mmCIF file of C-alpha atoms and ligand atoms in Angstrom:
data_model
loop_
_atom_site.group_PDB
_atom_site.id
_atom_site.type_symbol
_atom_site.label_atom_id
_atom_site.label_comp_id
_atom_site.label_asym_id
_atom_site.label_seq_id
_atom_site.Cartn_x
_atom_site.Cartn_y
_atom_site.Cartn_z
ATOM 1 C CA MET I 1 2.586 249.485 -23.540
ATOM 2 C CA SER I 2 4.644 247.960 -26.271
ATOM 3 C CA ALA I 3 3.132 244.382 -26.635
ATOM 4 C CA THR I 4 0.685 244.537 -29.601
ATOM 5 C CA THR I 5 -1.750 241.988 -28.133
ATOM 6 C CA GLN I 6 -3.207 244.502 -25.794
ATOM 7 C CA TYR I 7 -4.341 246.997 -28.436
ATOM 8 C CA VAL I 8 -7.917 246.356 -29.740
ATOM 9 C CA ARG I 9 -7.533 245.118 -33.488
ATOM 10 C CA TYR I 10 -9.728 247.243 -36.132
ATOM 11 C CA ARG I 11 -12.642 245.428 -37.586
ATOM 12 C CA ASP I 12 -15.274 246.770 -39.853
ATOM 13 C CA ASP I 13 -17.975 245.603 -37.393
ATOM 14 C CA ILE I 14 -16.693 247.849 -34.546
ATOM 15 C CA GLU I 15 -18.983 250.724 -35.803
ATOM 16 C CA VAL I 16 -22.646 250.545 -35.021
ATOM 17 C CA ILE I 17 -25.098 252.262 -37.081
ATOM 18 C CA GLN I 18 -27.446 254.214 -34.747
ATOM 19 C CA PRO I 19 -31.181 253.997 -34.853
ATOM 20 C CA ASP I 20 -32.601 256.263 -37.561
ATOM 21 C CA GLU I 21 -29.083 257.399 -38.344
ATOM 22 C CA GLU I 22 -29.761 258.235 -42.069
ATOM 23 C CA HIS I 23 -32.664 260.453 -41.153
ATOM 24 C CA ILE I 24 -30.807 262.203 -38.242
ATOM 25 C CA ILE I 25 -27.744 262.772 -40.465
ATOM 26 C CA ARG I 26 -29.978 264.435 -43.102
ATOM 27 C CA GLN I 27 -31.525 266.642 -40.411
ATOM 28 C CA ILE I 28 -28.237 267.853 -39.274
ATOM 29 C CA VAL I 29 -26.715 268.531 -42.635
ATOM 30 C CA GLU I 30 -29.865 270.340 -43.871
ATOM 31 C CA SER I 31 -30.086 272.534 -40.856
ATOM 32 C CA MET I 32 -26.397 273.357 -41.061
ATOM 33 C CA GLY I 33 -27.030 274.438 -44.642
ATOM 34 C CA ARG I 34 -29.893 276.574 -43.702
ATOM 35 C CA VAL I 35 -27.760 278.488 -41.101
ATOM 36 C CA ASN I 36 -24.843 278.731 -43.452
ATOM 37 C CA ARG I 37 -27.024 280.347 -46.128
ATOM 38 C CA LYS I 38 -28.089 282.890 -43.758
ATOM 39 C CA VAL I 39 -24.422 283.709 -42.768
ATOM 40 C CA TYR I 40 -23.600 283.936 -46.531
ATOM 41 C CA ASP I 41 -26.454 286.396 -47.077
ATOM 42 C CA ARG I 42 -25.135 288.666 -44.073
ATOM 43 C CA HIS I 43 -21.649 288.752 -45.603
ATOM 44 C CA ARG I 44 -22.337 288.193 -49.196
ATOM 45 C CA HIS I 45 -19.447 285.855 -49.062
ATOM 46 C CA ALA I 46 -19.432 282.149 -48.237
ATOM 47 C CA ILE I 47 -17.597 280.888 -45.188
ATOM 48 C CA ARG I 48 -17.043 277.607 -43.612
ATOM 49 C CA ASP I 49 -20.113 276.124 -41.769
ATOM 50 C CA ALA I 50 -17.801 275.619 -38.881
ATOM 51 C CA HIS I 51 -14.326 276.922 -38.133
ATOM 52 C CA ALA I 52 -14.847 280.037 -40.481
ATOM 53 C CA LYS I 53 -12.423 282.193 -38.899
ATOM 54 C CA SER I 54 -8.740 281.356 -39.786
ATOM 55 C CA HIS I 55 -5.940 282.834 -37.623
ATOM 56 C CA GLY I 56 -2.871 281.558 -39.915
ATOM 57 C CA ILE I 57 -2.139 279.389 -42.911
ATOM 58 C CA VAL I 58 1.287 277.901 -42.796
ATOM 59 C CA THR I 59 3.504 275.321 -44.529
ATOM 60 C CA GLY I 60 5.989 273.082 -43.035
ATOM 61 C CA THR I 61 7.074 269.429 -42.646
ATOM 62 C CA LEU I 62 5.738 266.347 -40.847
ATOM 63 C CA GLU I 63 8.608 263.974 -39.887
ATOM 64 C CA VAL I 64 7.588 260.528 -38.992
ATOM 65 C CA TYR I 65 10.004 259.277 -36.403
ATOM 66 C CA ASP I 66 12.623 256.679 -37.108
ATOM 67 C CA GLY I 67 12.559 253.419 -34.849
ATOM 68 C CA LEU I 68 8.848 253.335 -34.025
ATOM 69 C CA PRO I 69 7.649 250.113 -32.602
ATOM 70 C CA ALA I 70 5.588 247.913 -34.993
ATOM 71 C CA HIS I 71 2.223 248.891 -33.469
ATOM 72 C CA LEU I 72 2.853 252.519 -34.198
ATOM 73 C CA ARG I 73 4.207 251.941 -37.690
ATOM 74 C CA GLN I 74 0.624 251.999 -39.363
ATOM 75 C CA GLY I 75 -0.812 253.791 -42.330
ATOM 76 C CA VAL I 76 0.777 257.101 -43.136
ATOM 77 C CA PHE I 77 3.166 256.579 -40.244
ATOM 78 C CA ALA I 78 4.445 253.218 -41.596
ATOM 79 C CA VAL I 79 7.834 254.336 -42.550
ATOM 80 C CA PRO I 80 10.156 257.078 -41.247
ATOM 81 C CA ARG I 81 9.844 259.956 -43.935
ATOM 82 C CA ARG I 82 8.937 263.626 -44.331
ATOM 83 C CA TYR I 83 5.644 264.870 -45.645
ATOM 84 C CA PRO I 84 5.079 268.516 -46.845
ATOM 85 C CA VAL I 85 2.101 270.012 -44.996
ATOM 86 C CA ILE I 86 -0.179 272.949 -44.809
ATOM 87 C CA VAL I 87 -1.728 273.911 -41.567
ATOM 88 C CA ARG I 88 -4.861 276.050 -41.075
ATOM 89 C CA PHE I 89 -5.546 277.528 -37.405
ATOM 90 C CA SER I 90 -9.206 278.646 -36.764
ATOM 91 C CA THR I 91 -11.989 279.110 -34.242
ATOM 92 C CA ALA I 92 -14.951 276.809 -34.220
ATOM 93 C CA PRO I 93 -17.964 279.108 -34.972
ATOM 94 C CA GLY I 94 -19.528 279.172 -38.449
ATOM 95 C CA ASP I 95 -19.195 283.074 -38.431
ATOM 96 C CA ILE I 96 -16.502 285.635 -37.796
ATOM 97 C CA HIS I 97 -16.615 286.759 -34.231
ATOM 98 C CA SER I 98 -14.154 288.840 -32.132
ATOM 99 C CA ASP I 99 -11.548 286.633 -30.634
ATOM 100 C CA SER I 100 -12.156 287.908 -27.234
ATOM 101 C CA ILE I 101 -15.321 285.625 -27.334
ATOM 102 C CA PRO I 102 -14.145 282.250 -26.083
ATOM 103 C CA ALA I 103 -14.545 279.434 -28.624
ATOM 104 C CA PRO I 104 -12.902 276.183 -29.276
ATOM 105 C CA ARG I 105 -9.965 276.378 -31.645
ATOM 106 C CA GLY I 106 -8.831 274.162 -34.536
ATOM 107 C CA MET I 107 -5.759 272.947 -36.176
ATOM 108 C CA ALA I 108 -6.217 271.337 -39.486
ATOM 109 C CA ILE I 109 -3.228 269.568 -41.300
ATOM 110 C CA LYS I 110 -3.078 268.505 -44.777
ATOM 111 C CA MET I 111 -0.296 266.224 -45.593
ATOM 112 C CA LEU I 112 1.069 266.135 -49.113
ATOM 113 C CA ASP I 113 2.874 263.225 -51.112
ATOM 114 C CA VAL I 114 0.579 260.720 -49.396
ATOM 115 C CA PRO I 115 0.527 257.614 -51.673
ATOM 116 C CA GLY I 116 -2.513 255.330 -52.169
ATOM 117 C CA PRO I 117 -6.233 255.732 -52.981
ATOM 118 C CA LYS I 118 -8.311 258.231 -50.796
ATOM 119 C CA LEU I 119 -11.705 257.470 -49.462
ATOM 120 C CA LEU I 120 -13.736 260.498 -50.774
ATOM 121 C CA GLU I 121 -15.530 260.022 -54.053
ATOM 122 C CA GLY I 122 -13.864 262.327 -56.809
ATOM 123 C CA GLN I 123 -10.590 262.611 -54.799
ATOM 124 C CA GLU I 124 -9.329 259.030 -54.951
ATOM 125 C CA THR I 125 -6.214 259.926 -56.778
ATOM 126 C CA ALA I 126 -5.317 263.075 -54.731
ATOM 127 C CA SER I 127 -1.958 262.907 -53.003
ATOM 128 C CA THR I 128 -3.148 264.724 -49.830
ATOM 129 C CA GLN I 129 -4.529 263.365 -46.488
ATOM 130 C CA ASP I 130 -6.219 265.602 -43.830
ATOM 131 C CA TRP I 131 -6.228 265.437 -40.029
ATOM 132 C CA LEU I 132 -8.625 267.916 -38.120
ATOM 133 C CA LEU I 133 -7.925 268.499 -34.550
ATOM 134 C CA VAL I 134 -9.403 270.829 -31.893
ATOM 135 C CA ASN I 135 -8.050 271.917 -28.497
ATOM 136 C CA HIS I 136 -10.165 269.629 -26.440
ATOM 137 C CA PRO I 137 -9.933 265.676 -26.098
ATOM 138 C CA THR I 138 -13.669 265.168 -26.336
ATOM 139 C CA LEU I 139 -16.826 266.299 -28.133
ATOM 140 C CA PRO I 140 -19.437 266.769 -25.445
ATOM 141 C CA PHE I 141 -22.136 266.205 -28.054
ATOM 142 C CA GLY I 142 -20.488 263.004 -29.006
ATOM 143 C CA ASP I 143 -23.159 261.207 -31.068
ATOM 144 C CA ILE I 144 -25.489 262.173 -33.767
ATOM 145 C CA GLN I 145 -28.584 262.348 -31.402
ATOM 146 C CA ARG I 146 -26.873 264.877 -29.203
ATOM 147 C CA TYR I 147 -25.274 266.820 -32.059
ATOM 148 C CA LEU I 148 -28.726 267.168 -33.617
ATOM 149 C CA LYS I 149 -29.878 269.030 -30.378
ATOM 150 C CA LEU I 150 -27.053 271.312 -30.533
ATOM 151 C CA GLN I 151 -27.657 272.071 -34.207
ATOM 152 C CA ALA I 152 -31.353 272.626 -33.589
ATOM 153 C CA ALA I 153 -30.537 275.126 -30.904
ATOM 154 C CA LEU I 154 -27.980 276.953 -33.152
ATOM 155 C CA GLU I 155 -30.535 277.135 -35.962
ATOM 156 C CA LYS I 156 -33.273 278.152 -33.690
ATOM 157 C CA HIS I 157 -31.365 281.187 -32.731
ATOM 158 C CA ALA I 158 -29.637 281.724 -36.097
ATOM 159 C CA ASP I 159 -31.146 285.275 -36.483
ATOM 160 C CA ASP I 160 -30.241 286.181 -32.812
ATOM 161 C CA SER I 161 -26.430 286.569 -33.034
ATOM 162 C CA GLU I 162 -26.224 287.193 -29.251
ATOM 163 C CA THR I 163 -27.740 283.930 -28.331
ATOM 164 C CA VAL I 164 -25.527 282.122 -30.800
ATOM 165 C CA LEU I 165 -22.687 283.810 -29.393
ATOM 166 C CA LYS I 166 -23.810 282.958 -25.858
ATOM 167 C CA ILE I 167 -24.098 279.191 -26.909
ATOM 168 C CA ALA I 168 -20.505 279.302 -28.532
ATOM 169 C CA SER I 169 -18.923 280.868 -25.525
ATOM 170 C CA SER I 170 -20.873 278.895 -23.018
ATOM 171 C CA LEU I 171 -19.687 275.595 -24.553
ATOM 172 C CA ALA I 172 -16.063 277.045 -24.517
ATOM 173 C CA GLN I 173 -16.285 277.947 -20.877
ATOM 174 C CA GLY I 174 -18.409 275.000 -19.599
ATOM 175 C CA ALA I 175 -21.317 277.326 -18.481
ATOM 176 C CA HIS I 176 -23.791 274.538 -18.450
ATOM 177 C CA LYS I 177 -26.585 276.627 -16.789
ATOM 178 C CA ALA I 178 -26.404 279.039 -19.748
ATOM 179 C CA LEU I 179 -26.746 276.159 -22.102
ATOM 180 C CA GLN I 180 -29.549 274.519 -20.188
ATOM 181 C CA ALA I 181 -31.293 277.793 -20.487
ATOM 182 C CA VAL I 182 -31.424 277.299 -24.296
ATOM 183 C CA GLY I 183 -32.431 273.766 -23.971
ATOM 184 C CA LEU I 184 -29.220 272.057 -24.211
ATOM 185 C CA ASP I 185 -28.294 269.235 -21.673
ATOM 186 C CA TYR I 186 -24.428 269.807 -21.213
ATOM 187 C CA PRO I 187 -22.231 267.749 -18.704
ATOM 188 C CA LYS I 188 -21.074 269.960 -15.665
ATOM 189 C CA GLY I 189 -17.471 270.966 -15.557
ATOM 190 C CA GLU I 190 -16.806 270.190 -19.271
ATOM 191 C CA ILE I 191 -14.952 273.076 -20.706
ATOM 192 C CA LEU I 192 -14.776 272.777 -24.587
ATOM 193 C CA GLY I 193 -11.862 275.089 -25.446
ATOM 194 C CA ALA I 194 -9.593 277.665 -23.857
ATOM 195 C CA GLY I 195 -9.652 280.924 -22.039
ATOM 196 C CA PHE I 196 -8.297 283.835 -23.884
ATOM 197 C CA THR I 197 -4.839 282.463 -24.194
ATOM 198 C CA HIS I 198 -2.265 282.136 -27.017
ATOM 199 C CA ILE I 199 -3.566 279.659 -29.794
ATOM 200 C CA LEU I 200 0.011 278.354 -30.607
ATOM 201 C CA GLY I 201 0.230 276.918 -27.070
ATOM 202 C CA GLU I 202 -2.709 274.574 -27.353
ATOM 203 C CA THR I 203 -2.681 270.897 -27.629
ATOM 204 C CA PHE I 204 -5.099 269.735 -30.349
ATOM 205 C CA HIS I 205 -7.038 266.543 -30.505
ATOM 206 C CA SER I 206 -9.030 264.659 -32.963
ATOM 207 C CA MET I 207 -11.789 264.108 -30.365
ATOM 208 C CA ALA I 208 -13.284 261.150 -32.220
ATOM 209 C CA ALA I 209 -11.553 257.767 -33.262
ATOM 210 C CA VAL I 210 -10.115 256.671 -36.518
ATOM 211 C CA ARG I 211 -8.732 253.534 -37.837
ATOM 212 C CA TYR I 212 -5.061 253.324 -37.286
ATOM 213 C CA GLY I 213 -3.948 250.639 -39.707
ATOM 214 C CA GLU I 214 -4.334 247.324 -37.655
ATOM 215 C CA TYR I 215 -5.698 249.323 -34.696
ATOM 216 C CA ILE I 216 -8.135 252.121 -33.538
ATOM 217 C CA ALA I 217 -6.775 255.496 -32.273
ATOM 218 C CA LYS I 218 -7.359 259.255 -31.366
ATOM 219 C CA LEU I 219 -4.754 261.621 -32.542
ATOM 220 C CA SER I 220 -3.384 264.729 -30.862
ATOM 221 C CA ALA I 221 -0.635 267.268 -31.649
ATOM 222 C CA ALA I 222 0.995 268.882 -28.578
ATOM 223 C CA PRO I 223 3.551 271.815 -28.348
ATOM 224 C CA LEU I 224 7.012 270.387 -28.567
ATOM 225 C CA SER I 225 9.636 273.192 -29.029
ATOM 226 C CA ALA I 226 10.252 275.436 -25.975
ATOM 227 C CA ASN I 227 8.956 278.605 -27.627
ATOM 228 C CA VAL I 228 5.437 277.180 -28.066
ATOM 229 C CA ARG I 229 5.276 275.245 -24.924
ATOM 230 C CA ALA I 230 5.932 278.630 -23.196
ATOM 231 C CA LEU I 231 2.844 279.947 -24.864
ATOM 232 C CA THR I 232 0.594 277.336 -23.226
ATOM 233 C CA GLY I 233 -2.012 279.085 -21.025
ATOM 234 C CA GLN I 234 -0.441 282.300 -21.711
ATOM 235 C CA ALA I 235 -3.114 285.077 -21.287
ATOM 236 C CA ILE I 236 -3.759 287.466 -24.323
ATOM 237 C CA GLU I 237 -3.543 291.304 -23.403
ATOM 238 C CA SER I 238 -5.047 292.447 -26.788
ATOM 239 C CA ASP I 239 -8.640 293.190 -27.240
ATOM 240 C CA GLN I 240 -8.369 293.467 -30.996
ATOM 241 C CA HIS I 241 -10.963 291.627 -33.047
ATOM 242 C CA SER I 242 -8.414 289.483 -34.781
ATOM 243 C CA ALA I 243 -5.786 289.207 -31.779
ATOM 244 C CA LEU I 244 -5.169 285.543 -32.572
ATOM 245 C CA ARG I 245 -4.101 286.335 -36.145
ATOM 246 C CA ASP I 246 -1.956 289.093 -35.076
ATOM 247 C CA LEU I 247 -0.149 286.643 -32.424
ATOM 248 C CA VAL I 248 0.226 283.954 -35.052
ATOM 249 C CA VAL I 249 1.724 286.400 -37.651
ATOM 250 C CA ALA I 250 4.045 287.929 -35.135
ATOM 251 C CA PHE I 251 5.301 284.433 -33.923
ATOM 252 C CA PHE I 252 6.019 283.363 -37.447
ATOM 253 C CA SER I 253 7.667 286.423 -38.549
ATOM 254 C CA GLY I 254 10.880 285.000 -36.913
ATOM 255 C CA GLU I 255 10.411 281.692 -35.171
ATOM 256 C CA THR I 256 9.761 278.145 -35.843
ATOM 257 C CA ALA I 257 6.977 276.147 -34.199
ATOM 258 C CA GLU I 258 7.304 272.457 -33.337
ATOM 259 C CA TYR I 259 4.448 270.122 -32.352
ATOM 260 C CA GLU I 260 4.477 266.396 -31.573
ATOM 261 C CA LEU I 261 1.959 264.292 -33.215
ATOM 262 C CA ARG I 262 0.853 261.472 -30.813
ATOM 263 C CA VAL I 263 -1.607 258.463 -30.960
ATOM 264 C CA GLN I 264 -3.751 256.988 -28.302
ATOM 265 C CA LEU I 265 -4.462 253.509 -29.119
ATOM 266 C CA CYS I 266 -7.579 251.783 -27.979
ATOM 267 C CA THR I 267 -7.101 249.111 -25.454
ATOM 268 C CA ASP I 268 -10.739 248.353 -24.444
ATOM 269 C CA LEU I 269 -13.890 249.305 -26.465
ATOM 270 C CA GLU I 270 -16.059 249.589 -23.213
ATOM 271 C CA ARG I 271 -13.800 252.205 -21.627
ATOM 272 C CA MET I 272 -12.736 253.723 -25.013
ATOM 273 C CA PRO I 273 -15.848 253.643 -27.183
ATOM 274 C CA VAL I 274 -15.834 254.706 -30.779
ATOM 275 C CA GLU I 275 -19.582 255.525 -31.117
ATOM 276 C CA ASP I 276 -19.642 258.050 -28.334
ATOM 277 C CA ALA I 277 -16.844 260.843 -28.783
ATOM 278 C CA SER I 278 -17.860 262.490 -25.425
ATOM 279 C CA VAL I 279 -16.050 259.756 -23.549
ATOM 280 C CA LYS I 280 -12.387 260.702 -22.801
ATOM 281 C CA TRP I 281 -10.228 257.698 -23.283
ATOM 282 C CA PRO I 282 -8.293 257.202 -20.042
ATOM 283 C CA GLU I 283 -4.614 257.801 -20.233
ATOM 284 C CA GLU I 284 -3.842 255.368 -17.600
ATOM 285 C CA ALA I 285 -5.357 252.687 -19.905
ATOM 286 C CA SER I 286 -3.471 253.947 -23.025
ATOM 287 C CA PRO I 287 -0.998 256.772 -23.134
ATOM 288 C CA HIS I 288 -0.319 259.191 -26.111
ATOM 289 C CA GLN I 289 2.514 257.728 -27.922
ATOM 290 C CA PRO I 290 4.571 260.031 -30.072
ATOM 291 C CA VAL I 291 4.869 259.175 -33.832
ATOM 292 C CA ALA I 292 5.878 262.271 -35.582
ATOM 293 C CA ARG I 293 7.104 265.823 -35.355
ATOM 294 C CA LEU I 294 5.483 268.852 -37.086
ATOM 295 C CA VAL I 295 7.833 271.646 -37.961
ATOM 296 C CA LEU I 296 6.547 274.998 -39.138
ATOM 297 C CA PRO I 297 9.405 277.424 -40.021
ATOM 298 C CA PRO I 298 9.182 281.303 -40.140
ATOM 299 C CA GLN I 299 6.952 282.692 -42.849
ATOM 300 C CA ASP I 300 4.269 285.200 -43.661
ATOM 301 C CA ALA I 301 1.322 283.386 -42.044
ATOM 302 C CA TYR I 302 -1.474 285.497 -43.288
ATOM 303 C CA SER I 303 -0.695 287.383 -46.370
ATOM 304 C CA ALA I 304 -3.745 288.376 -48.549
ATOM 305 C CA ALA I 305 -3.060 285.707 -51.031
ATOM 306 C CA ARG I 306 -2.567 283.110 -48.248
ATOM 307 C CA GLN I 307 -5.868 283.873 -46.584
ATOM 308 C CA VAL I 308 -7.879 283.497 -49.887
ATOM 309 C CA TYR I 309 -5.971 280.228 -50.525
ATOM 310 C CA GLY I 310 -6.656 278.958 -46.959
ATOM 311 C CA ASP I 311 -10.285 280.208 -46.598
ATOM 312 C CA ASP I 312 -11.753 280.011 -50.072
ATOM 313 C CA ILE I 313 -9.901 277.455 -51.990
ATOM 314 C CA LEU I 314 -8.692 274.710 -49.610
ATOM 315 C CA SER I 315 -10.990 272.227 -47.943
ATOM 316 C CA PHE I 316 -10.177 269.834 -45.141
ATOM 317 C CA THR I 317 -12.252 267.034 -44.051
ATOM 318 C CA PRO I 318 -11.680 263.937 -41.844
ATOM 319 C CA TRP I 319 -12.991 261.774 -44.784
ATOM 320 C CA HIS I 320 -10.140 262.834 -47.141
ATOM 321 C CA THR I 321 -7.787 260.018 -45.964
ATOM 322 C CA VAL I 322 -6.431 256.630 -46.953
ATOM 323 C CA ALA I 323 -8.551 253.672 -45.834
ATOM 324 C CA ALA I 324 -5.941 252.902 -43.162
ATOM 325 C CA HIS I 325 -7.132 255.962 -41.232
ATOM 326 C CA ARG I 326 -10.963 255.772 -41.856
ATOM 327 C CA PRO I 327 -13.006 257.870 -39.420
ATOM 328 C CA LEU I 328 -15.030 255.881 -36.928
ATOM 329 C CA GLY I 329 -18.214 256.602 -35.098
ATOM 330 C CA SER I 330 -21.575 258.305 -35.689
ATOM 331 C CA ILE I 331 -20.115 261.741 -35.165
ATOM 332 C CA MET I 332 -17.609 260.986 -37.867
ATOM 333 C CA ARG I 333 -20.150 259.468 -40.215
ATOM 334 C CA VAL I 334 -22.327 262.723 -40.087
ATOM 335 C CA ARG I 335 -19.111 264.798 -40.865
ATOM 336 C CA LYS I 336 -18.781 263.128 -44.285
ATOM 337 C CA ALA I 337 -21.840 264.816 -45.765
ATOM 338 C CA ALA I 338 -21.570 267.862 -43.551
ATOM 339 C CA TYR I 339 -18.118 268.841 -44.805
ATOM 340 C CA GLU I 340 -18.844 267.971 -48.422
ATOM 341 C CA ARG I 341 -21.974 270.270 -48.374
ATOM 342 C CA SER I 342 -20.233 273.050 -46.649
ATOM 343 C CA SER I 343 -17.332 273.174 -48.964
ATOM 344 C CA LEU I 344 -19.518 272.644 -52.173
ATOM 345 C CA TYR I 345 -21.755 275.627 -50.984
ATOM 346 C CA ARG I 346 -18.504 277.963 -50.246
ATOM 347 C CA HIS I 347 -16.655 276.997 -53.444
ATOM 348 C CA THR I 348 -19.801 277.504 -55.518
ATOM 349 C CA MET I 349 -20.905 280.856 -54.077
ATOM 350 C CA ASN I 350 -17.386 282.309 -54.180
ATOM 351 C CA GLN I 351 -16.790 280.789 -57.581
ATOM 352 C CA GLN I 352 -13.448 279.242 -56.433
ATOM 353 C CA PRO I 353 -12.012 276.082 -57.561
ATOM 354 C CA ARG I 354 -11.663 273.345 -54.962
ATOM 355 C CA ILE I 355 -8.007 272.158 -55.149
ATOM 356 C CA GLU I 356 -6.075 269.504 -53.583
ATOM 357 C CA PRO I 357 -2.437 270.684 -53.880
ATOM 358 C CA ALA I 358 0.267 268.528 -55.338
ATOM 359 C CA SER I 359 3.128 270.658 -54.024
ATOM 360 C CA LEU I 360 3.809 273.416 -51.611
ATOM 361 C CA ASP I 361 4.912 275.490 -54.758
ATOM 362 C CA GLU I 362 1.083 276.078 -55.126
ATOM 363 C CA VAL I 363 0.785 277.708 -51.800
ATOM 364 C CA PRO I 364 0.947 281.583 -52.385
ATOM 365 C CA GLN I 365 3.435 283.448 -50.263
HETATM 366 C C1 HEM X 401 -15.042 265.174 -33.876
HETATM 367 C C2 HEM X 401 -14.888 266.328 -33.665
HETATM 368 C C3 HEM X 401 -14.471 267.364 -34.532
HETATM 369 C C4 HEM X 401 -13.440 267.996 -34.914
HETATM 370 C C5 HEM X 401 -12.158 267.617 -34.162
HETATM 371 C C6 HEM X 401 -13.659 269.071 -35.969
HETATM 372 C C7 HEM X 401 -12.680 269.875 -36.384
HETATM 373 C C8 HEM X 401 -12.688 270.785 -37.356
HETATM 374 C C9 HEM X 401 -11.742 271.636 -37.905
HETATM 375 C C10 HEM X 401 -10.309 271.771 -37.355
HETATM 376 C C11 HEM X 401 -12.224 272.301 -38.922
HETATM 377 C C12 HEM X 401 -11.589 273.410 -39.748
HETATM 378 C C13 HEM X 401 -11.078 272.850 -40.913
HETATM 379 C C14 HEM X 401 -10.279 273.768 -41.822
HETATM 380 O O1 HEM X 401 -9.449 274.510 -41.466
HETATM 381 O O2 HEM X 401 -10.905 273.924 -43.055
HETATM 382 C C15 HEM X 401 -13.693 272.039 -39.048
HETATM 383 C C16 HEM X 401 -14.557 272.479 -40.015
HETATM 384 C C17 HEM X 401 -15.812 272.025 -40.133
HETATM 385 N N1 HEM X 401 -16.453 271.086 -39.366
HETATM 386 FE FE1 HEM X 401 -15.809 270.028 -37.745
HETATM 387 N N2 HEM X 401 -14.962 269.146 -36.319
HETATM 388 C C18 HEM X 401 -15.634 268.001 -35.553
HETATM 389 C C19 HEM X 401 -16.896 267.696 -35.547
HETATM 390 C C20 HEM X 401 -17.757 268.191 -36.572
HETATM 391 C C21 HEM X 401 -19.119 267.782 -36.563
HETATM 392 C C22 HEM X 401 -19.754 266.786 -35.723
HETATM 393 C C23 HEM X 401 -19.696 268.488 -37.718
HETATM 394 C C24 HEM X 401 -21.055 268.483 -38.265
HETATM 395 C C25 HEM X 401 -21.746 267.675 -38.036
HETATM 396 C C26 HEM X 401 -18.572 269.408 -38.219
HETATM 397 C C27 HEM X 401 -18.565 270.141 -39.276
HETATM 398 C C28 HEM X 401 -17.751 270.942 -39.731
HETATM 399 C C29 HEM X 401 -17.794 271.743 -41.105
HETATM 400 C C30 HEM X 401 -19.101 271.809 -41.964
HETATM 401 C C31 HEM X 401 -16.549 272.391 -41.250
HETATM 402 C C32 HEM X 401 -16.291 273.225 -42.475
HETATM 403 C C33 HEM X 401 -16.005 272.567 -43.679
HETATM 404 C C34 HEM X 401 -15.600 273.385 -44.940
HETATM 405 O O3 HEM X 401 -16.379 274.121 -45.224
HETATM 406 O O4 HEM X 401 -14.706 273.003 -45.485
HETATM 407 N N3 HEM X 401 -17.461 269.172 -37.498
HETATM 408 N N4 HEM X 401 -13.920 270.943 -38.064
#
């Protein structure tokens, strides 16, 4: 797996615009906005359209490995160096539910000191770069047509929080019959997310593809240090509403977590498509190759100031990136407008500035 010739080279025409794409994207984004406004009205505080509940906001370092082979030395991983990072752990729903309700989990990474122009309008000169990962390798609603159906079901039941919760937990548990009952066609056996286990033991994935310099990749972050590896699959005893935050705070009160960042390069566009994020890229066709280590030292992971900074001031989006890691596929294209709208509404309603930090000194303790 080291010869560069077997990896598919990135070309602009690898992406295929879907029929009626602009209209479908508008429908998804407008529907998300309507649901988000209802959630705002309930809380009188604006929260993220997705991944609203945070469980820890931590700082640390991303260390790009020395001696990477040429095919892995791409984009922000081109040279061995350290980047300061901010990491936000979350669960997927766009509302604040008890942690005992199963839901996919997120790890958002913001790298600092990243040189070069960024893609998002208005943020070209920011020195940050985001990676958004979830604890599942694929997105079952992997293109905009299927995502619109999910979003329509969520909106239809937006005033009926029990059904919304049922949809969220059915997705997490792969309960395809329950999903069929609300009109969603869901692949049998697909489990999007974890049981009630420790969040720091999860492996997190980009689910969809990105440009990886000369190539195309999916990214993932897997537990590396023995202490977080020991948490993989570890059942949670607590029935507290914010059990995950409590576990994250307890862990970082004395321990360092290490994760390995890995890339899976596309070797075959038929078996490893970019336009359908529901297809798992087979590991036998291309393994996950380590590129960097994420080191998160002991700290107060959820002080009041941290929570406001992470939830109300910061924004993460896959489109906040250098061109070398441009997001790919229709599910990525809809995310451009969706994250922008969510963040704009949240920052406007909470009267908070949207800031791209220039230094970790800006992150409150
Ligand atoms: C490819 C699969 C996806 C992954 C891995 C992913 C991951 C994430 C993560 C980790 C966050 C939390 C970021 C944070 O901590 O601020 C997030 C937030 C969000 N996601 Fe996704 N997501 C995916 C697909 C989508 C899709 C298809 C949409 C919409 C069409 C979407 C809409 C959003 C929105 C609106 C937010 C909140 C943005 C904000 O207010 O700042 N995501 N996502």
